[in-house]
Short mmCIF file of C-alpha atoms and ligand atoms in Angstrom, two decimals:
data_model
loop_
_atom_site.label_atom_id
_atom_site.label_comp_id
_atom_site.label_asym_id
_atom_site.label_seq_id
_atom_site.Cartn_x
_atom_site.Cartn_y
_atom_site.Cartn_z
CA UNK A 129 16.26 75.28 4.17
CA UNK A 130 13.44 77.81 3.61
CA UNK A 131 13.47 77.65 0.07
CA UNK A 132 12.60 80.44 -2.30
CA UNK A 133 11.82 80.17 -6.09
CA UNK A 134 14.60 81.64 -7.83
CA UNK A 135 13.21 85.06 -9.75
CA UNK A 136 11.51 85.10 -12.99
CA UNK A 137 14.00 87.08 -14.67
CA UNK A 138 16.98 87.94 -12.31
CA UNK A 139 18.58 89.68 -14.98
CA UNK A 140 17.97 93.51 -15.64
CA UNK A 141 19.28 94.47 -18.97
CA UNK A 142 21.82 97.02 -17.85
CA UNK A 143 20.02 99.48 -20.10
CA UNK A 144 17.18 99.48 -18.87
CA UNK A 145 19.03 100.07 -15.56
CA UNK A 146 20.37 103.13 -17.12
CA UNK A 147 16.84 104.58 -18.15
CA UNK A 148 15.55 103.74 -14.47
CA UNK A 149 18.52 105.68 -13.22
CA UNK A 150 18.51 108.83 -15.80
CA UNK A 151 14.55 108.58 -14.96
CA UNK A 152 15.07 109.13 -11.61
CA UNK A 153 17.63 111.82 -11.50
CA UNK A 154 15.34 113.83 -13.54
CA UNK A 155 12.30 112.95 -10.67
CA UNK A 156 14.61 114.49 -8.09
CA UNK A 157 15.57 117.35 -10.42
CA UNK A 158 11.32 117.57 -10.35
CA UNK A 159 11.37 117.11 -6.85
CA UNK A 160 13.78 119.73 -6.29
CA UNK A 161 11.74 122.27 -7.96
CA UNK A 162 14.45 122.55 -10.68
CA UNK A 163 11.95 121.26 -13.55
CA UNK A 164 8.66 121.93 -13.17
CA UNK A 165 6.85 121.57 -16.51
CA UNK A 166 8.67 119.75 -19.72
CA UNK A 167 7.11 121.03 -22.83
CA UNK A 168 8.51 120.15 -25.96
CA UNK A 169 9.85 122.82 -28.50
CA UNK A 170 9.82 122.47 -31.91
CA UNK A 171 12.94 121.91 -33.85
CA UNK A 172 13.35 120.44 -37.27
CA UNK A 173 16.73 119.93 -37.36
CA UNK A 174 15.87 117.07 -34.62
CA UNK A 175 15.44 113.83 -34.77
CA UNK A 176 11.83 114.03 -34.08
CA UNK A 177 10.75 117.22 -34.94
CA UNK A 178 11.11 118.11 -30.89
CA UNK A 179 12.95 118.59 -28.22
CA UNK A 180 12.89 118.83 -24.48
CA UNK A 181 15.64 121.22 -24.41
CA UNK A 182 15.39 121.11 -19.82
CA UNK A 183 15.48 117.46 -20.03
CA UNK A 184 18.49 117.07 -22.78
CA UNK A 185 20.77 119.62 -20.09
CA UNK A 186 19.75 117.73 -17.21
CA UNK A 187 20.17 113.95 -18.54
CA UNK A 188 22.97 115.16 -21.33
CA UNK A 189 21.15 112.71 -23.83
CA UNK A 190 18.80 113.22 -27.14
CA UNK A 191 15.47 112.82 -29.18
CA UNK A 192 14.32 109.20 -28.20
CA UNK A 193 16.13 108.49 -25.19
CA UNK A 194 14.84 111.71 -23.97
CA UNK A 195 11.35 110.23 -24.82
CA UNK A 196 11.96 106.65 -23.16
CA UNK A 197 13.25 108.28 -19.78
CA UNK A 198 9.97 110.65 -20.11
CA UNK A 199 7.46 107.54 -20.62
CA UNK A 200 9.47 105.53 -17.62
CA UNK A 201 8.38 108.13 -15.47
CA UNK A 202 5.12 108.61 -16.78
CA UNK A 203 4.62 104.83 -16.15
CA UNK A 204 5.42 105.42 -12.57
CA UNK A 205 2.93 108.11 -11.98
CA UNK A 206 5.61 110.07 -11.43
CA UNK A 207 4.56 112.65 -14.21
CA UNK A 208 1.61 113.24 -15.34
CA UNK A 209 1.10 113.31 -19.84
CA UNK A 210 -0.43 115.83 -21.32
CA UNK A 211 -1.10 115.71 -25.00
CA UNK A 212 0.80 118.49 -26.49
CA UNK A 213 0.33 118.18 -30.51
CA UNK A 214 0.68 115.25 -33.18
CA UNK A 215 3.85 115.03 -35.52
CA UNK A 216 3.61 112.99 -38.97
CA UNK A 217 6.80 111.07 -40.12
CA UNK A 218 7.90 110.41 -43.88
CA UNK A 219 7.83 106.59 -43.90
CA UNK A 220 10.59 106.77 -46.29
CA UNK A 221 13.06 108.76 -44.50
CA UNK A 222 11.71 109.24 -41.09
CA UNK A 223 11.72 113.61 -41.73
CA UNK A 224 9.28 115.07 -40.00
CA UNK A 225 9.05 118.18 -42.79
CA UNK A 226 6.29 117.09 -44.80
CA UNK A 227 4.00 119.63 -47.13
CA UNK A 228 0.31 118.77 -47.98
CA UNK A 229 -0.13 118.56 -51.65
CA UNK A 230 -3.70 118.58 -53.01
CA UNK A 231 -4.39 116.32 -55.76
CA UNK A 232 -6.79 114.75 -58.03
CA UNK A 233 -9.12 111.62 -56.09
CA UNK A 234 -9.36 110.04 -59.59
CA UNK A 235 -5.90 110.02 -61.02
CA UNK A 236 -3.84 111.83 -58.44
CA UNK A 237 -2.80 114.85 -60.31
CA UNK A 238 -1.59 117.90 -58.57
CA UNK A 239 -2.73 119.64 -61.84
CA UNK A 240 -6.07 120.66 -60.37
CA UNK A 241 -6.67 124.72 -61.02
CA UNK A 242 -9.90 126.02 -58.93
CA UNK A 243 -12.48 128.22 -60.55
CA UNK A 244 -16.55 128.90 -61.09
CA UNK A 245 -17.52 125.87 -63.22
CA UNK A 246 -19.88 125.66 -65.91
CA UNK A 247 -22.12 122.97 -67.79
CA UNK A 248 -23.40 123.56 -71.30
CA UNK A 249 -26.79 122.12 -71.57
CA UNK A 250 -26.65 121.19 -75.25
CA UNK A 251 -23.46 119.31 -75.37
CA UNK A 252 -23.10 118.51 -71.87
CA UNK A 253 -19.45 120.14 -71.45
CA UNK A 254 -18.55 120.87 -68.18
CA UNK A 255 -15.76 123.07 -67.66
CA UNK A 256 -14.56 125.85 -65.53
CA UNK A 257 -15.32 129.52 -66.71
CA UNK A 258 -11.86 130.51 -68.21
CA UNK A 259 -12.03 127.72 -70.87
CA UNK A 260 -15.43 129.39 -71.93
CA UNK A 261 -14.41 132.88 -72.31
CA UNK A 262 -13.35 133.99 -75.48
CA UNK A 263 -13.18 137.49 -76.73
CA UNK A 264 -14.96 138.61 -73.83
CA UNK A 265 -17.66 136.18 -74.30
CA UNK A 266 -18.89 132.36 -73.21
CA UNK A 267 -18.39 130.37 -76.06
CA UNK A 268 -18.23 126.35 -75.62
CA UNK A 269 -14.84 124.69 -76.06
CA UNK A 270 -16.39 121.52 -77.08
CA UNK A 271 -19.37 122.72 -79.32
CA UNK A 272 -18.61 126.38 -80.32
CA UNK A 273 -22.04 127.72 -79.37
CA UNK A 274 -22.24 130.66 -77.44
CA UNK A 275 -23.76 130.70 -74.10
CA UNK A 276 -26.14 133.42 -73.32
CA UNK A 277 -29.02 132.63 -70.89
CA UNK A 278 -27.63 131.47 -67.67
CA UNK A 279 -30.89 128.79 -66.94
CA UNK A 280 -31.57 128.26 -70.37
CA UNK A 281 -28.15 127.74 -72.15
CA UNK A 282 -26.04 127.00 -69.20
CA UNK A 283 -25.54 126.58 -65.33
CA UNK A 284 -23.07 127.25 -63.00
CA UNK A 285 -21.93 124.37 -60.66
CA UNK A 286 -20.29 126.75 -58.11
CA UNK A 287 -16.46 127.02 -57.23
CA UNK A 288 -15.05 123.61 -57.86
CA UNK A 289 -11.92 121.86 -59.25
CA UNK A 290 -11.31 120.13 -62.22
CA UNK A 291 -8.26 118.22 -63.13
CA UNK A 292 -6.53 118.96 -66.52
CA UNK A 293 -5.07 115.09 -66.59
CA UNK A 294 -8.73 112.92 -66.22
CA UNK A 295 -11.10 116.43 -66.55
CA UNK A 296 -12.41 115.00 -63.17
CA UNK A 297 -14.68 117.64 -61.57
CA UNK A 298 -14.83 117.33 -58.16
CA UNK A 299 -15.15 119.74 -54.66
CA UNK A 300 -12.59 117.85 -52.48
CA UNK A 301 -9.40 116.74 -53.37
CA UNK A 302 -7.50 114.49 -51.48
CA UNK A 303 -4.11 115.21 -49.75
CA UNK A 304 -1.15 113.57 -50.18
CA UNK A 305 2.48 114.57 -48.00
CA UNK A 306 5.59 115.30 -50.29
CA UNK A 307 8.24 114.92 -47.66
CA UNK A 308 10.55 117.68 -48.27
CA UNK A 309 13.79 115.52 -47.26
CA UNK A 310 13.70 112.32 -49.77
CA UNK A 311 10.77 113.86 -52.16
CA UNK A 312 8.53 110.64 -51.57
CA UNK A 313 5.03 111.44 -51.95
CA UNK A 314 2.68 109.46 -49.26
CA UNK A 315 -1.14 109.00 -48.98
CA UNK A 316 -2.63 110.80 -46.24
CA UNK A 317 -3.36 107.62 -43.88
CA UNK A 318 0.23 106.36 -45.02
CA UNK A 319 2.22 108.95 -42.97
CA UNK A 320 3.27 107.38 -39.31
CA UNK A 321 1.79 109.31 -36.97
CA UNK A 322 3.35 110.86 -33.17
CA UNK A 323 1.64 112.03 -30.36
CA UNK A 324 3.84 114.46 -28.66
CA UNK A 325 3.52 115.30 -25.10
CA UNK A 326 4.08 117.40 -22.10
CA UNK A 327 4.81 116.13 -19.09
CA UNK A 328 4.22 117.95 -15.24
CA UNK A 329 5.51 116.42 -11.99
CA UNK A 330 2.54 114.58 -10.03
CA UNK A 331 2.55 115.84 -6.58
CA UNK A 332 0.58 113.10 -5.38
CA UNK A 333 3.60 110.89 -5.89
CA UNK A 334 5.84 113.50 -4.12
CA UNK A 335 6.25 111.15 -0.47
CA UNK A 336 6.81 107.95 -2.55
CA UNK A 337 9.72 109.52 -5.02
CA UNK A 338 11.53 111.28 -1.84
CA UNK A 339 11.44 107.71 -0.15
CA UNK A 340 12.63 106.04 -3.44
CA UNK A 341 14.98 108.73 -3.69
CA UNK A 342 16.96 108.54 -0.51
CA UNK A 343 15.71 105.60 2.13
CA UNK A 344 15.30 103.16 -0.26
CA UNK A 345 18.22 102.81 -2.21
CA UNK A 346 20.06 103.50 1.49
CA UNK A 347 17.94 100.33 2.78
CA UNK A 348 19.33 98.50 -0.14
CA UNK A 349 22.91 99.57 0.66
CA UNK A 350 22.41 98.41 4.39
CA UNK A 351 21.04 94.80 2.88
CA UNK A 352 24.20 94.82 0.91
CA UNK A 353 26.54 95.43 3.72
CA UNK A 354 25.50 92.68 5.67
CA UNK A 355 25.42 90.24 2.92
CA UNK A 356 22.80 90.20 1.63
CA UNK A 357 21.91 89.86 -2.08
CA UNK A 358 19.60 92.61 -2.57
CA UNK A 359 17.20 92.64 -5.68
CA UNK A 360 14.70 95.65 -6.47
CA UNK A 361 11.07 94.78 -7.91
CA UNK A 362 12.15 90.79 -7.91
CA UNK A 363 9.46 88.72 -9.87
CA UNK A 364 9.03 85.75 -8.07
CA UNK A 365 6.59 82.74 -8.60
CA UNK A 366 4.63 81.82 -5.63
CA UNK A 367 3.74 77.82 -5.13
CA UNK A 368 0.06 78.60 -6.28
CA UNK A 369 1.99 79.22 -9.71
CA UNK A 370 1.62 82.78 -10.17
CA UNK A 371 3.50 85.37 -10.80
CA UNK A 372 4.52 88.02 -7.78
CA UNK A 373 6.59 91.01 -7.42
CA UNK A 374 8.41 91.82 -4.27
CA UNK A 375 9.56 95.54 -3.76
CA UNK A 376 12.76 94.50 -2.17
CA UNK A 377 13.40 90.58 -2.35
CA UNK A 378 17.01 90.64 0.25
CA UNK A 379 18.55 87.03 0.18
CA UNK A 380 21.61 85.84 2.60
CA UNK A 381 22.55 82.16 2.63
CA UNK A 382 25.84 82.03 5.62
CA UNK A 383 26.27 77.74 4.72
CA UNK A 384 23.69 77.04 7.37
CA UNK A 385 20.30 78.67 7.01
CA UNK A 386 18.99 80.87 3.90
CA UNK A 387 17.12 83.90 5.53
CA UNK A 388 14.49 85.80 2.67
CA UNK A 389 13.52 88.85 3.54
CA UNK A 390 10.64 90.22 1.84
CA UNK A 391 10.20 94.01 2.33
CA UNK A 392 7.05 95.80 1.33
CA UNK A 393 6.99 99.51 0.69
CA UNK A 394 3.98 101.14 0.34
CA UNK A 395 4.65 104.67 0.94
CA UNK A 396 1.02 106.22 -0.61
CA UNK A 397 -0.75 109.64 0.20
CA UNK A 398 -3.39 108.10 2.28
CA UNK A 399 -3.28 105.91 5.18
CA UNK A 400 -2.52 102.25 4.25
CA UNK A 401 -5.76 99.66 4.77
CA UNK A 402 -5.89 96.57 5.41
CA UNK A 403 -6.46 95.28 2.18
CA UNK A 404 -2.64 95.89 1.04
CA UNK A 405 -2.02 94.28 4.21
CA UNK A 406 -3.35 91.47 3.14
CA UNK A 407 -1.56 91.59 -0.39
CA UNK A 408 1.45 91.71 0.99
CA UNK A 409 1.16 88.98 3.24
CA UNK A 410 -0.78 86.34 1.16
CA UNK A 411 2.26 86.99 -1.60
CA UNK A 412 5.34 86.29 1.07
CA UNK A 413 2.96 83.41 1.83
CA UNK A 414 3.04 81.72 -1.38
CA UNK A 415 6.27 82.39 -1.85
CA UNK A 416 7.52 80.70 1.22
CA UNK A 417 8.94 83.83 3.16
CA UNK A 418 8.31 84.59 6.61
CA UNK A 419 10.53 86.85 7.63
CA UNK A 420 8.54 90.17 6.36
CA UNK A 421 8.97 93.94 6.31
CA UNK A 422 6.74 96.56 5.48
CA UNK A 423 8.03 99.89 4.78
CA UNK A 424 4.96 102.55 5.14
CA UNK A 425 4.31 106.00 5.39
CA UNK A 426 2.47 107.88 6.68
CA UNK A 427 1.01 104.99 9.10
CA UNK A 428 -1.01 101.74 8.93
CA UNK A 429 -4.80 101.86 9.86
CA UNK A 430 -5.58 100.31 13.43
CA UNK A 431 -6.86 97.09 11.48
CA UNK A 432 -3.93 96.70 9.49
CA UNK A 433 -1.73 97.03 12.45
CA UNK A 434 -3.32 94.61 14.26
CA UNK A 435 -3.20 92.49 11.63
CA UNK A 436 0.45 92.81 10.95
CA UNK A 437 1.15 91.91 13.64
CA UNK A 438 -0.74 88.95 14.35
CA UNK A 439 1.28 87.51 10.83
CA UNK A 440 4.74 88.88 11.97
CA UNK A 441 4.89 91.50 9.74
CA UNK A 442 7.79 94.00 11.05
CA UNK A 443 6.31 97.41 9.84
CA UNK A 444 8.58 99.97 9.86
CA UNK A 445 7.97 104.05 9.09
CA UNK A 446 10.20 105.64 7.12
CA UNK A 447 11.11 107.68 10.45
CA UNK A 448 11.76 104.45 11.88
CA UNK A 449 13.81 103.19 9.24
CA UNK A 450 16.07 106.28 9.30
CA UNK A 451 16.73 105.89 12.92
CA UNK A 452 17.60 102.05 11.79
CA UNK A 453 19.76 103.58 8.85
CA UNK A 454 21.67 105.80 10.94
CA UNK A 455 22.24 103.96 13.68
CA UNK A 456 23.33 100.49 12.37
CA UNK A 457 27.09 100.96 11.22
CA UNK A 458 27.60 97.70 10.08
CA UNK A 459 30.93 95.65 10.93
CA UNK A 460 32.77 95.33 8.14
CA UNK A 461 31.58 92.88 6.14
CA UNK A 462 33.43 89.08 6.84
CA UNK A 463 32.17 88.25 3.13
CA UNK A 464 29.55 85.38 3.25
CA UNK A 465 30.96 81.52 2.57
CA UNK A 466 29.22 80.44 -0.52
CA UNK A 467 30.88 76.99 -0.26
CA UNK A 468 29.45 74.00 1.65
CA UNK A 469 29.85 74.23 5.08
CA UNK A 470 31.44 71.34 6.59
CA UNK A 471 31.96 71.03 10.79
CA UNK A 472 33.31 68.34 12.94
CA UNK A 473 32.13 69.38 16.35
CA UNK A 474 29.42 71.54 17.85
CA UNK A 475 31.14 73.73 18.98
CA UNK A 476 32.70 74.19 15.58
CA UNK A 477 29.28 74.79 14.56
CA UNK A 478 28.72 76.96 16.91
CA UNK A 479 31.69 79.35 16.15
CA UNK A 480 30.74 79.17 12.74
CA UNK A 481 27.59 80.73 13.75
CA UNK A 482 28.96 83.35 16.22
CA UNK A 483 31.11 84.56 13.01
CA UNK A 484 28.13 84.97 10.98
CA UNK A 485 26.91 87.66 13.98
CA UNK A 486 24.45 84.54 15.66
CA UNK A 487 24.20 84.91 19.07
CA UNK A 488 23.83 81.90 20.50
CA UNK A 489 22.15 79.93 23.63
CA UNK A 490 22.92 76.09 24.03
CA UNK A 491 20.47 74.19 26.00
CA UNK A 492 17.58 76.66 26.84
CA UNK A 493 14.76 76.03 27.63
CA UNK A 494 11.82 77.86 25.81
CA UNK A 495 8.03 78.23 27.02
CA UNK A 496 5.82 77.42 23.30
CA UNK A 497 2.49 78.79 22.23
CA UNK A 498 0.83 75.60 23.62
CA UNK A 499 2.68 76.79 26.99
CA UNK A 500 4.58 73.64 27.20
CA UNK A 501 7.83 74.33 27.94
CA UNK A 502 11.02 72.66 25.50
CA UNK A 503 14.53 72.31 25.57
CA UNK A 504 16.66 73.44 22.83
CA UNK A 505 19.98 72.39 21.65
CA UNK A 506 21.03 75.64 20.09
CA UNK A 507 18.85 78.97 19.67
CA UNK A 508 20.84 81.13 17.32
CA UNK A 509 19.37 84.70 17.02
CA UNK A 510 21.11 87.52 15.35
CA UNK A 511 20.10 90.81 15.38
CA UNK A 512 19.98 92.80 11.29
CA UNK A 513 18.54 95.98 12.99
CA UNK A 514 15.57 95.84 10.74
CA UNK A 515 14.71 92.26 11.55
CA UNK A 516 15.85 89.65 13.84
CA UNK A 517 16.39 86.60 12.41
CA UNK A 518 16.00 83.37 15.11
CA UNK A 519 17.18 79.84 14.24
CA UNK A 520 16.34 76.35 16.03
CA UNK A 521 18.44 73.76 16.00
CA UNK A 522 18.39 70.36 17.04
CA UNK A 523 21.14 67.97 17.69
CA UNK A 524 20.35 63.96 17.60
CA UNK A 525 22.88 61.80 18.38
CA UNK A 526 22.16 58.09 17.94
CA UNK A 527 24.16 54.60 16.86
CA UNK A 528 22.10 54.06 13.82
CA UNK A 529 20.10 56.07 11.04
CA UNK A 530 17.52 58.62 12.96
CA UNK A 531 14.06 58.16 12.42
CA UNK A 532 11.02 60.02 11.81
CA UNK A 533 9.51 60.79 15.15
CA UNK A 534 12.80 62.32 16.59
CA UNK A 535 12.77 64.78 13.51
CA UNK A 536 8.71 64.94 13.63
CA UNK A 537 9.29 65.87 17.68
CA UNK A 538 11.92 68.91 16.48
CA UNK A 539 9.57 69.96 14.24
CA UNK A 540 6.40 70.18 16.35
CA UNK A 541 9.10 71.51 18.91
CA UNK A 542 9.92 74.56 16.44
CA UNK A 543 6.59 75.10 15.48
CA UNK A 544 5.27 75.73 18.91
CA UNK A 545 8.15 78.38 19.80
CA UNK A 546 7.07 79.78 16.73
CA UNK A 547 10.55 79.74 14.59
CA UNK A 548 10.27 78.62 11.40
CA UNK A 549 14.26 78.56 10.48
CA UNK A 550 15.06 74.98 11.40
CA UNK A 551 18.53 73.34 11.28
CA UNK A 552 18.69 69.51 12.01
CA UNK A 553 22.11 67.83 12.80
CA UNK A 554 21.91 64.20 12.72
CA UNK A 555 24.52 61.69 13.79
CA UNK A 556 24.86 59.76 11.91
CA UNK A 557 22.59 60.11 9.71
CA UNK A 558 18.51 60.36 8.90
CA UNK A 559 16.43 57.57 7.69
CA UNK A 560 14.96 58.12 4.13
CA UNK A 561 11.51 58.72 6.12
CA UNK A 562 13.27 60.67 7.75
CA UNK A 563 14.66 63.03 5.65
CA UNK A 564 11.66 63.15 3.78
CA UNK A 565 10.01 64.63 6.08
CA UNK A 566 12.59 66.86 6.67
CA UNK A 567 12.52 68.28 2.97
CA UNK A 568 9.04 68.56 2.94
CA UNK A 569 9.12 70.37 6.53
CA UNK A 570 11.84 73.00 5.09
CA UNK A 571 14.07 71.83 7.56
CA UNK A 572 17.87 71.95 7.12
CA UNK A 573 18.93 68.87 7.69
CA UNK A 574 23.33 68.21 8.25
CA UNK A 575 24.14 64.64 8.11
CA UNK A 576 27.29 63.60 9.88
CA UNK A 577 29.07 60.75 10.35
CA UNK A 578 30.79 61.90 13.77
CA UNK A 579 30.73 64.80 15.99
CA UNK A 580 33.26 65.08 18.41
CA UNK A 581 32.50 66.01 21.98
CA UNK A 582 32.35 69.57 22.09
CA UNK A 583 36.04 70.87 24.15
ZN1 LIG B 815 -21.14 122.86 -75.98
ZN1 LIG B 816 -7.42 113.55 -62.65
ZN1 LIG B 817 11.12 111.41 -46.71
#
């Protein structure tokens, strides 16, 4: 059985299924011309201070969410950020109507009048000018002396502050916010801080959201229809031990072989090198797939087409995959068996196969790579319209356990004809060599005690 990993994390938080999908009904309402630029308003009766007002009518949602959905598609390059302004929060309360206050840097006072200060020499006093006048002349409110002689008696330190609490003199006072909602005063690093944005459609990304937009999820729809389980950005560990992600990871097990599809999509501006080529390929690789799509537009570079096709890879444009989409009107689906399969005679097997759309050719002979030529119990191909999926199977029928070299002969057979889906029925049974081998060689391997003569 070609074997798979299972994904990372197969389960999408339906939420955040939701926010992909309000994301990308707003990138079509972008697409569509019907939003063009999303600048926030400002509105303190919100939530945060601003609104999107477009965005709320398009997505019928509020203040964060809004926000979320915004940042999803900014993440996907789908919108480009522009930074718009900065709110401050209350940490108390969250309000976003907060009022500087100006207060003493030595004992926080807001009691802080400004005015043209003055020292008197003699005594040192330092005040501002009102506390010297009396009578219509400067006389020192520590001392009593009058001041005459500015120089002499007296200077002036200039417009300043001094605080009637502490009688701090100082230039600068420091701020603090009063929120106007719960009254808390903060410190002026204490406030949380918001960037606030606008956001403008990218038109680079214009080709890739109008395939994501319509072929894609229609792709995924055909994958379903056929039976197969279909998952979107799957995270799947490869056998090196890292981490990959597959656009389009489509799985169908029918009881007798597991096919994996992994399908590609780069659908960029430019024309598609070789180096994503590569990607692609060395990541199906180490996950063990080999059946493998690649969904591009505009086109591949000659290199890369060579190349993909010298690995197998079925590249498909997005033309191409319309004419696919349109065309194949799948059969209703028969519903794929989940259970174990269980058969008594080939041609049981065979039938079996035929219902799960296999068409089949018992006892062909098939010219390899090596140009030897082989005979092959059963050659099931069927036909997906995007890919055609071709399975080799092998019957041995023998009095005792099957050994090694029959199945090692199968397998050399297969590999030479170049199919890599391998089904090995075994009467009446495989030695534990045998099967071994088998596992290791991803072959499917049916053990059974009898199988009656086909009718
Ligand atoms: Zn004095
Ligand atoms: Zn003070
Ligand atoms: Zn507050």
């Amino acid at each position: 059985m070609a074997e798979v990993n299972e994904p990372v994390n197969n389960t999408t938080p339906a939420t955040q299924i939701e926010q992909n999908e309000k994301a990308m009904r707003l990138g079509a309402e972008m697409l569509a011309g019907r939003i063009v630029d999303i600048r926030p308003e400002l509105d303190f009766t919100s939530e945060l201070g601003f609104i999107y007002p477009a965005v709320e009518q398009v997505l019928a949602v509020k203040g964060g969410e809004v926000v979320s959905t915004l940042e999803l598609l900014a993440d996907k390059g789908i919108v480009k950020r522009e930074f718009f302004d900065k709110f401050i929060h209350c940490p108390q309360c969250l309000s976003v109507v907060l009022r500087p206050s100006t207060r003493c840097p030595k004992c926080g006072s807001g009691n802080i009048p400004r005015g043209r200060v003055f020292e008197h020499f003699v005594c040192k006093y330092v005040g501002l000018e009102a506390e010297f006048i009396h009578k219509g002349r400067y006389i020192c409110p520590k001392c009593g002396q009058e001041l005459r002689t500015i120089g002499s008696d007296y200077r002036s330190l200039g417009m300043l502050r001094k605080c009637r609490d502490c009688d701090e003199v100082f230039n600068i006072p420091i701020i603090k916010w009063r929120c106007l909602k719960c009254s808390s005063l903060t410190a002026e690093d204490g406030v949380s801080e918001v960037n606030v944005y606008s956001y403008r459609f990218n038109e680079a990304k214009r080709g890739w959201l109008e395939f994501e937009l319509k072929p894609k999820s229609q792709l995924i729809e055909f994958l379903k229809k056929r039976g197969y389980e279909v998952k979107e950005n799957a995270e799947v560990k490869g056998r090196s031990g890292a981490k990959h992600s597959i656009d389009i990871l489509a799985t169908r097990d029918d009881g007798v072989i597991t096919c994996n599809i992994a399908i590609g999509i780069k659908v960029a501006g430019d024309e598609i090198g070789l180096g994503e080529i590569f990607n692609f390929d060395d990541i199906a690789y180490d996950i063990g797939i080999h059946d493998k799509i690649l969904v591009v537009a505009p086109a591949l570079g000659k290199e890369a087409e060579k190349y993909a096709s010298l690995q197998r890879i079925n590249v498909l444009g997005v033309k191409d995959l319309e004419t696919v989409l349109a065309g194949g009107v799948p059969k209703p689906s028969e519903g794929v068996k989940r259970e174990p399969f269980e058969f008594n005679s080939k041609s049981q097997f065979i039938e079996y196969l035929k219902q799960q759309d296999y068409e089949i050719e018992e006892n062909t002979e098939v010219t390899g790579r090596s140009g030897a030529e082989h005979s092959i119990d059963i050659l099931a191909t069927r036909d997906d319209a995007i890919i055609t999926h071709r399975v080799v199977v092998g019957i041995e029928l023998a009095e005792e356990a099957v050994g090694l070299e029959k199945v090692f002969d199968f397998d050399d057979k297969a590999y030479d004809i170049g199919i890599l889906a391998k089904v090995f029925i075994a009467v009446p049974g495989l030695t534990q060599e045998a099967r071994q081998f088998a596992q290791r060689q991803k072959i499917k391997v049916f053990e059974v005690n009898d199988l009656e003569p086909s009718s």
